[in-house]
Short mmCIF file of C-alpha atoms and ligand atoms in Angstrom, two decimals:
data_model
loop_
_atom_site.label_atom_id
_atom_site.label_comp_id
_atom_site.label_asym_id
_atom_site.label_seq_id
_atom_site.Cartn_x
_atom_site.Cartn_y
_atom_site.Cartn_z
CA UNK A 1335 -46.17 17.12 4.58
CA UNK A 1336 -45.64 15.27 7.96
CA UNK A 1337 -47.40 12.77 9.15
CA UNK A 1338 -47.76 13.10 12.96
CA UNK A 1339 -48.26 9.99 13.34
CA UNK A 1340 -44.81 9.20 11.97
CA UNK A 1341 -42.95 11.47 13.82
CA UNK A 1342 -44.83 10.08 17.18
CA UNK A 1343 -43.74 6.46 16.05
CA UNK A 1344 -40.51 7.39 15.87
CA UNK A 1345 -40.09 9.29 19.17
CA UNK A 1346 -41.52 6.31 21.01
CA UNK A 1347 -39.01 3.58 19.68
CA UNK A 1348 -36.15 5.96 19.64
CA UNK A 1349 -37.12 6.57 23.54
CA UNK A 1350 -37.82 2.95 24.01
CA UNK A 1351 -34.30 2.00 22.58
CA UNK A 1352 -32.54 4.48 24.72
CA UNK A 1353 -33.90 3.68 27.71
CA UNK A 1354 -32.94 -0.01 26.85
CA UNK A 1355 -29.70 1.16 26.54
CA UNK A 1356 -29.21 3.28 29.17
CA UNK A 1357 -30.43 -0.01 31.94
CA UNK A 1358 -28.03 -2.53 30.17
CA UNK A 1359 -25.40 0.03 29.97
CA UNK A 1360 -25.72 0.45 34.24
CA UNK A 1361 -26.48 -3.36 34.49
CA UNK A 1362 -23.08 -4.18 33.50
CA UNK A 1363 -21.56 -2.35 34.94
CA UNK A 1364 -23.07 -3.34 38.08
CA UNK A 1365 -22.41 -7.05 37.35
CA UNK A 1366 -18.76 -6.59 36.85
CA UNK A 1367 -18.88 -4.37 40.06
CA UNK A 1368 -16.18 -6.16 42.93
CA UNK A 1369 -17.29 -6.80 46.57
CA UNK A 1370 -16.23 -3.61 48.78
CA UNK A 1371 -15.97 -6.30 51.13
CA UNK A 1372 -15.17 -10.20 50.05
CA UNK A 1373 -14.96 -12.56 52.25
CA UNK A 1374 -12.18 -14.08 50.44
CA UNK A 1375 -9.46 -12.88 48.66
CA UNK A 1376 -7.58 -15.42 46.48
CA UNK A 1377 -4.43 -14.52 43.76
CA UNK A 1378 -4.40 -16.76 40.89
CA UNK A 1379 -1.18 -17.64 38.78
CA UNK A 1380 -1.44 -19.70 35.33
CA UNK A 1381 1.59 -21.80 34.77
CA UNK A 1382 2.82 -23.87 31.83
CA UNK A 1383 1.44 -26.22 33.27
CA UNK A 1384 -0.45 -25.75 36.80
CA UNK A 1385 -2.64 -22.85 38.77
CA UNK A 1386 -1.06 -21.32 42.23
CA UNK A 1387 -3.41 -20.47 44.25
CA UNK A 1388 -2.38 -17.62 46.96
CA UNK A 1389 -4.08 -16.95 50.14
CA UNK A 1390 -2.73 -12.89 51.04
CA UNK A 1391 -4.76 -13.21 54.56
CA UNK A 1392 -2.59 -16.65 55.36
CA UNK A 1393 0.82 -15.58 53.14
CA UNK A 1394 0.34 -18.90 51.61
CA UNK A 1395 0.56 -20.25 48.21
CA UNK A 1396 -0.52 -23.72 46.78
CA UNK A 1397 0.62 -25.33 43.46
CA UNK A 1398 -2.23 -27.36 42.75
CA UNK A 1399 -0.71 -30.66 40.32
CA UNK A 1400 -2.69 -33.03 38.17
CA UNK A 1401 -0.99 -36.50 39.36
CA UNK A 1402 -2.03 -39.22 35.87
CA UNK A 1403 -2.34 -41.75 38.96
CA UNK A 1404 -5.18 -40.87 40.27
CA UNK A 1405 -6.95 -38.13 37.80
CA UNK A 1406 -7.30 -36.09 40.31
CA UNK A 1407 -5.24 -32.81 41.39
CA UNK A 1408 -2.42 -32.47 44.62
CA UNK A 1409 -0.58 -29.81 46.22
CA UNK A 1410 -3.92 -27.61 46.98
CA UNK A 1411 -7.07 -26.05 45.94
CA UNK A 1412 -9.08 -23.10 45.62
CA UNK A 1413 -10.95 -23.27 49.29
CA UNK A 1414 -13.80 -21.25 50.02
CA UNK A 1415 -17.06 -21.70 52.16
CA UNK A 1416 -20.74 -22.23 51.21
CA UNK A 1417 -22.26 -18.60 50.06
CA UNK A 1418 -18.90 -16.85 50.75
CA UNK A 1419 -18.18 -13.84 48.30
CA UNK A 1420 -14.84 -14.25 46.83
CA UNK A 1421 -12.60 -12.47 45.32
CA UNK A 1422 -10.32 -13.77 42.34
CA UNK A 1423 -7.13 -11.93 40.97
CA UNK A 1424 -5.92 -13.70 38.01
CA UNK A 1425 -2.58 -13.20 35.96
CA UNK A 1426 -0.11 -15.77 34.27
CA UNK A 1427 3.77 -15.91 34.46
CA UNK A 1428 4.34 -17.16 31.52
CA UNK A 1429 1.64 -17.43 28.00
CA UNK A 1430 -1.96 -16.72 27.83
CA UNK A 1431 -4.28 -19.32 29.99
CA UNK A 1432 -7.92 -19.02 31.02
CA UNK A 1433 -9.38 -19.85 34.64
CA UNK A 1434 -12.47 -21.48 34.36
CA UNK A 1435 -14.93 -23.25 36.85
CA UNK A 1436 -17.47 -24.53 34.27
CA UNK A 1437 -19.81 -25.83 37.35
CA UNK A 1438 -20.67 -22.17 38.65
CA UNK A 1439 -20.04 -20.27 35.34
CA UNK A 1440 -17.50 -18.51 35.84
CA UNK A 1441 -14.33 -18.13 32.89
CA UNK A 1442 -11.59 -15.31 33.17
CA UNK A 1443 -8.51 -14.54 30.63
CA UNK A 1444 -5.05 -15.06 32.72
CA UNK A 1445 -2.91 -12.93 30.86
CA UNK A 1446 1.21 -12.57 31.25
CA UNK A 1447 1.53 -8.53 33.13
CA UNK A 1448 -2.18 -7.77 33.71
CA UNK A 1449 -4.10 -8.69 36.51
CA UNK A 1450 -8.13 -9.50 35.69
CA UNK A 1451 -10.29 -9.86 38.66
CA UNK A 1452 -13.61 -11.11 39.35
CA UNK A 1453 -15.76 -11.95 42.53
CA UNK A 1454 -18.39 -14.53 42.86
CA UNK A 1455 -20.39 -16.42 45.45
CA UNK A 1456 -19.60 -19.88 46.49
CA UNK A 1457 -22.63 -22.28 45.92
CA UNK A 1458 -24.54 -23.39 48.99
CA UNK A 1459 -23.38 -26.67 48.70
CA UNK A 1460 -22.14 -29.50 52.06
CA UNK A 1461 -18.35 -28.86 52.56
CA UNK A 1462 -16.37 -31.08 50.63
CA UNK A 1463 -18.21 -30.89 47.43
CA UNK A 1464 -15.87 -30.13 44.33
CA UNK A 1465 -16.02 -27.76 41.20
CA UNK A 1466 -13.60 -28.34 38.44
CA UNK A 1467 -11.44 -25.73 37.55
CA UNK A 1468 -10.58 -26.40 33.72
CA UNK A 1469 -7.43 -24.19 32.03
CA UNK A 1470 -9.63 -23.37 28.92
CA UNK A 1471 -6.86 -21.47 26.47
CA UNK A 1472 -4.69 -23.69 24.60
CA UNK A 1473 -1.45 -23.26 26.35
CA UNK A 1474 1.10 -25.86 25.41
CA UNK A 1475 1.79 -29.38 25.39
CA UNK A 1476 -0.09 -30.46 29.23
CA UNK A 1477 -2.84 -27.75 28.58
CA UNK A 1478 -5.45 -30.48 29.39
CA UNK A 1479 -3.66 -31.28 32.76
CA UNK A 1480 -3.76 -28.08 33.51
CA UNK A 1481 -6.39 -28.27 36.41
CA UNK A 1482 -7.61 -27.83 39.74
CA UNK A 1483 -10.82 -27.52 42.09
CA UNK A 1484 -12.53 -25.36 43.87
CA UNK A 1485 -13.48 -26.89 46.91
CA UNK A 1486 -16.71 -25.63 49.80
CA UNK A 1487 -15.09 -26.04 53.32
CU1 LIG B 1563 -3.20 -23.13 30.58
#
C-alpha cells in the first residue's frame, strides 16, 4: 500500500527542484546576455606575446607592450569610462590565451578562429585608476609579460 504521505513528499521536492532549475537555467542565461546597446565596443587579439586592443568606432588598434624597464605596459590600453557598459570580442592569432582582469572579475578563453564575447560595466572609479589585465593560459616562453590594463578615463 501507499503511503500518501510519501507520494506528497515526493511531489513537493521534485517541484521544489524543478523550479530551482528552471530560475538558474533563465538566470544564466540572462547573465551571459550582451548589451543591445554598449557603450563601448572593444576587439581583443591574444598574441605570442601581447593583447591588441581595437577600437571599431575610432578604426584604431593598440599593441599594448610590457617594457622590463619600467614593469609597466606601452603602446595602449583598454580605455573605458566610469559605469560604461562594454563590450569585449576576444580571439587569438596564434595559440590559446586567456583575457583576464582579475580586479573586476572578469576571465574569457581567447581562442585561435572563434570569437568569445562578453560585456561588463566599468567600475565607478576617478579616471586614471588602473585594472590589470593578466594573460592567464600558459602560452609560451613571455606568457607572464603578457599584459595590459584597463584604464577609467
Ligand atoms: Cu597568452
Amino acid at each position: 500500500m501507499v503511503n500518501k504521505y510519501e507520494v506528497l513528499w515526493t511531489l513537493a521536492v521534485v517541484g521544489l527542484i524543478a523550479g530551482v532549475a528552471a530560475y538558474s537555467t533563465i538566470l544564466l542565461y540572462q547573465v551571459d546576455a550582451l548589451p543591445s546597446h554598449p557603450g563601448e565596443y572593444v576587439e581583443v587579439k591574444g598574441h605570442q606575446w601581447f593583447w591588441q586592443f581595437c577600437y571599431p568606432a575610432n578604426h584604431t588598434c593598440y599593441n599594448v607592450s610590457y617594457d622590463p624597464n619600467t614593469g609597466g605596459t606601452s603602446g595602449g590600453a583598454l580605455w573605458a569610462s566610469p559605469g560604461e557598459s562594454v563590450q569585449v570580442n576576444v580571439t587569438s592569432v596564434d595559440v590559446i590565451h586567456s583575457f583576464n582582469i582579475p580586479g573586476i572579475g572578469v576571465r574569457i578563453d581567447a581562442i585561435p578562429g572563434r570569437v568569445n564575447s562578453f560585456a561588463f560595466n566599468a567600475p565607478v572609479a576617478s579616471a586614471g585608476t588602473e585594472y590589470l589585465i593578466q594573460c592567464t593560459e600558459f602560452c609560451g616562453s613571455f606568457h607572464g609579460t603578457m599584459r595590459a590594463y584597463l584604464v577609467l578615463t
